[in-house]
Amino acid sequence: MIVAGALQWAGSRFLPQAKNVAVVRLPQDVPAFFFCVLTFLSAASFEELLFRAFVPLCLKEILINAAITRQKALTERTKKAAMLSAITVSGILFALSHRYLGALAVLNAIFAHGILTACLLRTKSLAFPSLAHFLYNMVNLVILSGCK
């Protein structure tokens, strides 16, 4: 998380095209802070549910059904290939959903997708990746705002 945050900070400071992407400011008062926390928490939870659970599982089922239709038999190798393909497509969609923040954010989202998917596969729960995603967004807010 620290490495990716440092890369975003460096990119926002030293790449001319990244400087004009967004103005990031820390919340100025308590209600704004709570709104920011609530927004980041809901966004992280929604993105985790969508890109780590719903999209990969639906794509996996579609690919497995297509394989059954073609092969009439389902092997363990086919199941693993379907899951890996679904995770890859989901990662691309996750990265592209961050394109409004610039190319650096898309690259960062690809990296984050790998880490958050590993968290999900290891813990078998969306709670930990959702919390990690939320904390990552909060750390980025502080880093990119320049702690002003």
JSON list of C-alpha atoms in Angstrom, two decimals:
[
{"chain": "A", "resi": 1, "resn": "MET", "atom": "CA", "xyz": [0.00, 0.00, 0.00]},
{"chain": "A", "resi": 2, "resn": "ILE", "atom": "CA", "xyz": [2.84, 2.38, 0.87]},
{"chain": "A", "resi": 3, "resn": "VAL", "atom": "CA", "xyz": [4.68, 1.67, -2.40]},
{"chain": "A", "resi": 4, "resn": "ALA", "atom": "CA", "xyz": [1.57, 2.27, -4.53]},
{"chain": "A", "resi": 5, "resn": "GLY", "atom": "CA", "xyz": [0.77, 5.44, -2.58]},
{"chain": "A", "resi": 6, "resn": "ALA", "atom": "CA", "xyz": [4.32, 6.69, -3.06]},
{"chain": "A", "resi": 7, "resn": "LEU", "atom": "CA", "xyz": [4.08, 6.01, -6.80]},
{"chain": "A", "resi": 8, "resn": "GLN", "atom": "CA", "xyz": [0.84, 7.97, -7.00]},
{"chain": "A", "resi": 9, "resn": "TRP", "atom": "CA", "xyz": [2.37, 10.85, -5.07]},
{"chain": "A", "resi": 10, "resn": "ALA", "atom": "CA", "xyz": [5.47, 10.85, -7.29]},
{"chain": "A", "resi": 11, "resn": "GLY", "atom": "CA", "xyz": [3.36, 10.72, -10.43]},
{"chain": "A", "resi": 12, "resn": "SER", "atom": "CA", "xyz": [1.15, 13.58, -9.28]},
{"chain": "A", "resi": 13, "resn": "ARG", "atom": "CA", "xyz": [4.20, 15.71, -8.46]},
{"chain": "A", "resi": 14, "resn": "PHE", "atom": "CA", "xyz": [6.49, 14.95, -11.40]},
{"chain": "A", "resi": 15, "resn": "LEU", "atom": "CA", "xyz": [4.35, 13.96, -14.39]},
{"chain": "A", "resi": 16, "resn": "PRO", "atom": "CA", "xyz": [2.90, 17.03, -16.12]},
{"chain": "A", "resi": 17, "resn": "GLN", "atom": "CA", "xyz": [-0.22, 15.23, -17.36]},
{"chain": "A", "resi": 18, "resn": "ALA", "atom": "CA", "xyz": [-0.97, 13.89, -13.86]},
{"chain": "A", "resi": 19, "resn": "LYS", "atom": "CA", "xyz": [-0.88, 17.30, -12.19]},
{"chain": "A", "resi": 20, "resn": "ASN", "atom": "CA", "xyz": [-4.16, 18.50, -13.67]},
{"chain": "A", "resi": 21, "resn": "VAL", "atom": "CA", "xyz": [-6.16, 15.31, -13.13]},
{"chain": "A", "resi": 22, "resn": "ALA", "atom": "CA", "xyz": [-7.84, 16.21, -9.84]},
{"chain": "A", "resi": 23, "resn": "VAL", "atom": "CA", "xyz": [-7.56, 18.61, -6.95]},
{"chain": "A", "resi": 24, "resn": "VAL", "atom": "CA", "xyz": [-7.41, 16.65, -3.72]},
{"chain": "A", "resi": 25, "resn": "ARG", "atom": "CA", "xyz": [-8.17, 18.31, -0.40]},
{"chain": "A", "resi": 26, "resn": "LEU", "atom": "CA", "xyz": [-8.68, 16.99, 3.08]},
{"chain": "A", "resi": 27, "resn": "PRO", "atom": "CA", "xyz": [-12.13, 17.58, 4.60]},
{"chain": "A", "resi": 28, "resn": "GLN", "atom": "CA", "xyz": [-12.22, 20.94, 6.38]},
{"chain": "A", "resi": 29, "resn": "ASP", "atom": "CA", "xyz": [-14.64, 20.14, 9.23]},
{"chain": "A", "resi": 30, "resn": "VAL", "atom": "CA", "xyz": [-16.12, 17.23, 11.19]},
{"chain": "A", "resi": 31, "resn": "PRO", "atom": "CA", "xyz": [-19.28, 16.73, 9.08]},
{"chain": "A", "resi": 32, "resn": "ALA", "atom": "CA", "xyz": [-17.20, 16.78, 5.89]},
{"chain": "A", "resi": 33, "resn": "PHE", "atom": "CA", "xyz": [-14.81, 14.25, 7.43]},
{"chain": "A", "resi": 34, "resn": "PHE", "atom": "CA", "xyz": [-17.65, 11.87, 8.35]},
{"chain": "A", "resi": 35, "resn": "PHE", "atom": "CA", "xyz": [-19.17, 12.28, 4.88]},
{"chain": "A", "resi": 36, "resn": "CYS", "atom": "CA", "xyz": [-15.78, 11.50, 3.35]},
{"chain": "A", "resi": 37, "resn": "VAL", "atom": "CA", "xyz": [-15.40, 8.38, 5.53]},
{"chain": "A", "resi": 38, "resn": "LEU", "atom": "CA", "xyz": [-18.93, 7.23, 4.70]},
{"chain": "A", "resi": 39, "resn": "THR", "atom": "CA", "xyz": [-18.38, 7.83, 0.99]},
{"chain": "A", "resi": 40, "resn": "PHE", "atom": "CA", "xyz": [-15.05, 5.99, 0.93]},
{"chain": "A", "resi": 41, "resn": "LEU", "atom": "CA", "xyz": [-16.46, 3.11, 2.97]},
{"chain": "A", "resi": 42, "resn": "SER", "atom": "CA", "xyz": [-19.50, 2.67, 0.74]},
{"chain": "A", "resi": 43, "resn": "ALA", "atom": "CA", "xyz": [-17.46, 3.04, -2.47]},
{"chain": "A", "resi": 44, "resn": "ALA", "atom": "CA", "xyz": [-14.86, 0.50, -1.31]},
{"chain": "A", "resi": 45, "resn": "SER", "atom": "CA", "xyz": [-17.54, -1.97, -0.22]},
{"chain": "A", "resi": 46, "resn": "PHE", "atom": "CA", "xyz": [-19.46, -1.58, -3.48]},
{"chain": "A", "resi": 47, "resn": "GLU", "atom": "CA", "xyz": [-16.35, -1.96, -5.65]},
{"chain": "A", "resi": 48, "resn": "GLU", "atom": "CA", "xyz": [-15.26, -5.05, -3.71]},
{"chain": "A", "resi": 49, "resn": "LEU", "atom": "CA", "xyz": [-18.70, -6.62, -4.04]},
{"chain": "A", "resi": 50, "resn": "LEU", "atom": "CA", "xyz": [-18.86, -5.83, -7.74]},
{"chain": "A", "resi": 51, "resn": "PHE", "atom": "CA", "xyz": [-15.29, -6.50, -8.90]},
{"chain": "A", "resi": 52, "resn": "ARG", "atom": "CA", "xyz": [-14.22, -9.23, -6.47]},
{"chain": "A", "resi": 53, "resn": "ALA", "atom": "CA", "xyz": [-17.48, -11.18, -6.12]},
{"chain": "A", "resi": 54, "resn": "PHE", "atom": "CA", "xyz": [-20.29, -10.48, -8.58]},
{"chain": "A", "resi": 55, "resn": "VAL", "atom": "CA", "xyz": [-18.43, -10.01, -11.88]},
{"chain": "A", "resi": 56, "resn": "PRO", "atom": "CA", "xyz": [-15.88, -12.83, -11.42]},
{"chain": "A", "resi": 57, "resn": "LEU", "atom": "CA", "xyz": [-18.46, -15.36, -10.24]},
{"chain": "A", "resi": 58, "resn": "CYS", "atom": "CA", "xyz": [-20.91, -14.52, -13.05]},
{"chain": "A", "resi": 59, "resn": "LEU", "atom": "CA", "xyz": [-18.16, -14.66, -15.68]},
{"chain": "A", "resi": 60, "resn": "LYS", "atom": "CA", "xyz": [-16.87, -17.94, -14.27]},
{"chain": "A", "resi": 61, "resn": "GLU", "atom": "CA", "xyz": [-20.32, -19.52, -14.53]},
{"chain": "A", "resi": 62, "resn": "ILE", "atom": "CA", "xyz": [-20.75, -18.23, -18.09]},
{"chain": "A", "resi": 63, "resn": "LEU", "atom": "CA", "xyz": [-17.35, -19.63, -19.11]},
{"chain": "A", "resi": 64, "resn": "ILE", "atom": "CA", "xyz": [-17.99, -22.98, -17.41]},
{"chain": "A", "resi": 65, "resn": "ASN", "atom": "CA", "xyz": [-21.40, -23.30, -19.09]},
{"chain": "A", "resi": 66, "resn": "ALA", "atom": "CA", "xyz": [-19.79, -22.49, -22.44]},
{"chain": "A", "resi": 67, "resn": "ALA", "atom": "CA", "xyz": [-17.11, -25.13, -21.81]},
{"chain": "A", "resi": 68, "resn": "ILE", "atom": "CA", "xyz": [-19.73, -27.74, -20.89]},
{"chain": "A", "resi": 69, "resn": "THR", "atom": "CA", "xyz": [-21.67, -26.94, -24.05]},
{"chain": "A", "resi": 70, "resn": "ARG", "atom": "CA", "xyz": [-18.54, -27.36, -26.18]},
{"chain": "A", "resi": 71, "resn": "GLN", "atom": "CA", "xyz": [-16.80, -30.25, -24.41]},
{"chain": "A", "resi": 72, "resn": "LYS", "atom": "CA", "xyz": [-19.65, -32.10, -22.68]},
{"chain": "A", "resi": 73, "resn": "ALA", "atom": "CA", "xyz": [-17.22, -32.68, -19.78]},
{"chain": "A", "resi": 74, "resn": "LEU", "atom": "CA", "xyz": [-15.86, -30.38, -17.11]},
{"chain": "A", "resi": 75, "resn": "THR", "atom": "CA", "xyz": [-12.30, -30.83, -15.89]},
{"chain": "A", "resi": 76, "resn": "GLU", "atom": "CA", "xyz": [-10.56, -29.22, -12.95]},
{"chain": "A", "resi": 77, "resn": "ARG", "atom": "CA", "xyz": [-8.26, -27.48, -15.42]},
{"chain": "A", "resi": 78, "resn": "THR", "atom": "CA", "xyz": [-11.27, -25.92, -17.17]},
{"chain": "A", "resi": 79, "resn": "LYS", "atom": "CA", "xyz": [-12.66, -24.67, -13.84]},
{"chain": "A", "resi": 80, "resn": "LYS", "atom": "CA", "xyz": [-9.33, -23.07, -12.93]},
{"chain": "A", "resi": 81, "resn": "ALA", "atom": "CA", "xyz": [-8.96, -21.48, -16.37]},
{"chain": "A", "resi": 82, "resn": "ALA", "atom": "CA", "xyz": [-12.50, -20.10, -16.14]},
{"chain": "A", "resi": 83, "resn": "MET", "atom": "CA", "xyz": [-11.80, -18.58, -12.71]},
{"chain": "A", "resi": 84, "resn": "LEU", "atom": "CA", "xyz": [-8.47, -17.09, -13.80]},
{"chain": "A", "resi": 85, "resn": "SER", "atom": "CA", "xyz": [-10.08, -15.61, -16.93]},
{"chain": "A", "resi": 86, "resn": "ALA", "atom": "CA", "xyz": [-12.94, -14.18, -14.87]},
{"chain": "A", "resi": 87, "resn": "ILE", "atom": "CA", "xyz": [-10.54, -12.59, -12.35]},
{"chain": "A", "resi": 88, "resn": "THR", "atom": "CA", "xyz": [-8.47, -11.12, -15.19]},
{"chain": "A", "resi": 89, "resn": "VAL", "atom": "CA", "xyz": [-11.49, -9.60, -16.95]},
{"chain": "A", "resi": 90, "resn": "SER", "atom": "CA", "xyz": [-12.78, -8.28, -13.64]},
{"chain": "A", "resi": 91, "resn": "GLY", "atom": "CA", "xyz": [-9.38, -6.69, -12.98]},
{"chain": "A", "resi": 92, "resn": "ILE", "atom": "CA", "xyz": [-9.41, -4.97, -16.36]},
{"chain": "A", "resi": 93, "resn": "LEU", "atom": "CA", "xyz": [-12.91, -3.65, -15.68]},
{"chain": "A", "resi": 94, "resn": "PHE", "atom": "CA", "xyz": [-11.82, -2.49, -12.19]},
{"chain": "A", "resi": 95, "resn": "ALA", "atom": "CA", "xyz": [-8.82, -0.67, -13.66]},
{"chain": "A", "resi": 96, "resn": "LEU", "atom": "CA", "xyz": [-10.87, 0.95, -16.41]},
{"chain": "A", "resi": 97, "resn": "SER", "atom": "CA", "xyz": [-13.43, 2.13, -13.87]},
{"chain": "A", "resi": 98, "resn": "HIS", "atom": "CA", "xyz": [-10.65, 4.34, -12.47]},
{"chain": "A", "resi": 99, "resn": "ARG", "atom": "CA", "xyz": [-9.65, 5.86, -15.82]},
{"chain": "A", "resi": 100, "resn": "TYR", "atom": "CA", "xyz": [-11.29, 9.19, -14.97]},
{"chain": "A", "resi": 101, "resn": "LEU", "atom": "CA", "xyz": [-8.41, 9.69, -12.53]},
{"chain": "A", "resi": 102, "resn": "GLY", "atom": "CA", "xyz": [-5.75, 9.26, -15.23]},
{"chain": "A", "resi": 103, "resn": "ALA", "atom": "CA", "xyz": [-3.35, 6.63, -16.53]},
{"chain": "A", "resi": 104, "resn": "LEU", "atom": "CA", "xyz": [-1.45, 6.39, -13.25]},
{"chain": "A", "resi": 105, "resn": "ALA", "atom": "CA", "xyz": [-4.66, 5.52, -11.40]},
{"chain": "A", "resi": 106, "resn": "VAL", "atom": "CA", "xyz": [-5.46, 2.79, -13.94]},
{"chain": "A", "resi": 107, "resn": "LEU", "atom": "CA", "xyz": [-2.04, 1.22, -13.39]},
{"chain": "A", "resi": 108, "resn": "ASN", "atom": "CA", "xyz": [-2.49, 1.58, -9.66]},
{"chain": "A", "resi": 109, "resn": "ALA", "atom": "CA", "xyz": [-5.92, -0.09, -9.87]},
{"chain": "A", "resi": 110, "resn": "ILE", "atom": "CA", "xyz": [-4.42, -3.07, -11.71]},
{"chain": "A", "resi": 111, "resn": "PHE", "atom": "CA", "xyz": [-1.88, -3.47, -8.90]},
{"chain": "A", "resi": 112, "resn": "ALA", "atom": "CA", "xyz": [-4.57, -3.01, -6.24]},
{"chain": "A", "resi": 113, "resn": "HIS", "atom": "CA", "xyz": [-6.82, -5.57, -7.94]},
{"chain": "A", "resi": 114, "resn": "GLY", "atom": "CA", "xyz": [-4.12, -8.21, -7.60]},
{"chain": "A", "resi": 115, "resn": "ILE", "atom": "CA", "xyz": [-3.55, -7.45, -3.93]},
{"chain": "A", "resi": 116, "resn": "LEU", "atom": "CA", "xyz": [-7.25, -7.24, -3.04]},
{"chain": "A", "resi": 117, "resn": "THR", "atom": "CA", "xyz": [-8.06, -10.44, -4.95]},
{"chain": "A", "resi": 118, "resn": "ALA", "atom": "CA", "xyz": [-5.27, -12.22, -3.09]},
{"chain": "A", "resi": 119, "resn": "CYS", "atom": "CA", "xyz": [-6.78, -10.97, 0.18]},
{"chain": "A", "resi": 120, "resn": "LEU", "atom": "CA", "xyz": [-10.18, -12.31, -0.85]},
{"chain": "A", "resi": 121, "resn": "LEU", "atom": "CA", "xyz": [-8.83, -15.70, -1.89]},
{"chain": "A", "resi": 122, "resn": "ARG", "atom": "CA", "xyz": [-6.83, -16.00, 1.31]},
{"chain": "A", "resi": 123, "resn": "THR", "atom": "CA", "xyz": [-9.54, -14.91, 3.75]},
{"chain": "A", "resi": 124, "resn": "LYS", "atom": "CA", "xyz": [-12.61, -16.14, 1.79]},
{"chain": "A", "resi": 125, "resn": "SER", "atom": "CA", "xyz": [-14.42, -13.01, 2.97]},
{"chain": "A", "resi": 126, "resn": "LEU", "atom": "CA", "xyz": [-15.11, -9.61, 1.40]},
{"chain": "A", "resi": 127, "resn": "ALA", "atom": "CA", "xyz": [-14.70, -7.88, 4.77]},
{"chain": "A", "resi": 128, "resn": "PHE", "atom": "CA", "xyz": [-10.90, -7.75, 4.74]},
{"chain": "A", "resi": 129, "resn": "PRO", "atom": "CA", "xyz": [-10.49, -6.58, 1.10]},
{"chain": "A", "resi": 130, "resn": "SER", "atom": "CA", "xyz": [-13.23, -3.98, 1.68]},
{"chain": "A", "resi": 131, "resn": "LEU", "atom": "CA", "xyz": [-11.46, -2.66, 4.78]},
{"chain": "A", "resi": 132, "resn": "ALA", "atom": "CA", "xyz": [-8.08, -2.69, 3.01]},
{"chain": "A", "resi": 133, "resn": "HIS", "atom": "CA", "xyz": [-9.59, -0.83, 0.03]},
{"chain": "A", "resi": 134, "resn": "PHE", "atom": "CA", "xyz": [-11.17, 1.76, 2.34]},
{"chain": "A", "resi": 135, "resn": "LEU", "atom": "CA", "xyz": [-7.90, 2.32, 4.25]},
{"chain": "A", "resi": 136, "resn": "TYR", "atom": "CA", "xyz": [-5.98, 2.54, 0.98]},
{"chain": "A", "resi": 137, "resn": "ASN", "atom": "CA", "xyz": [-8.35, 5.25, -0.28]},
{"chain": "A", "resi": 138, "resn": "MET", "atom": "CA", "xyz": [-8.02, 7.17, 3.01]},
{"chain": "A", "resi": 139, "resn": "VAL", "atom": "CA", "xyz": [-4.19, 6.95, 2.90]},
{"chain": "A", "resi": 140, "resn": "ASN", "atom": "CA", "xyz": [-4.26, 8.16, -0.71]},
{"chain": "A", "resi": 141, "resn": "LEU", "atom": "CA", "xyz": [-6.45, 11.09, 0.29]},
{"chain": "A", "resi": 142, "resn": "VAL", "atom": "CA", "xyz": [-3.87, 12.16, 2.88]},
{"chain": "A", "resi": 143, "resn": "ILE", "atom": "CA", "xyz": [-0.89, 11.57, 0.57]},
{"chain": "A", "resi": 144, "resn": "LEU", "atom": "CA", "xyz": [-2.38, 13.26, -2.49]},
{"chain": "A", "resi": 145, "resn": "SER", "atom": "CA", "xyz": [-3.72, 16.21, -0.54]},
{"chain": "A", "resi": 146, "resn": "GLY", "atom": "CA", "xyz": [-0.19, 16.94, 0.64]},
{"chain": "A", "resi": 147, "resn": "CYS", "atom": "CA", "xyz": [-1.42, 16.83, 4.27]},
{"chain": "A", "resi": 148, "resn": "LYS", "atom": "CA", "xyz": [-2.69, 20.40, 3.97]}
]
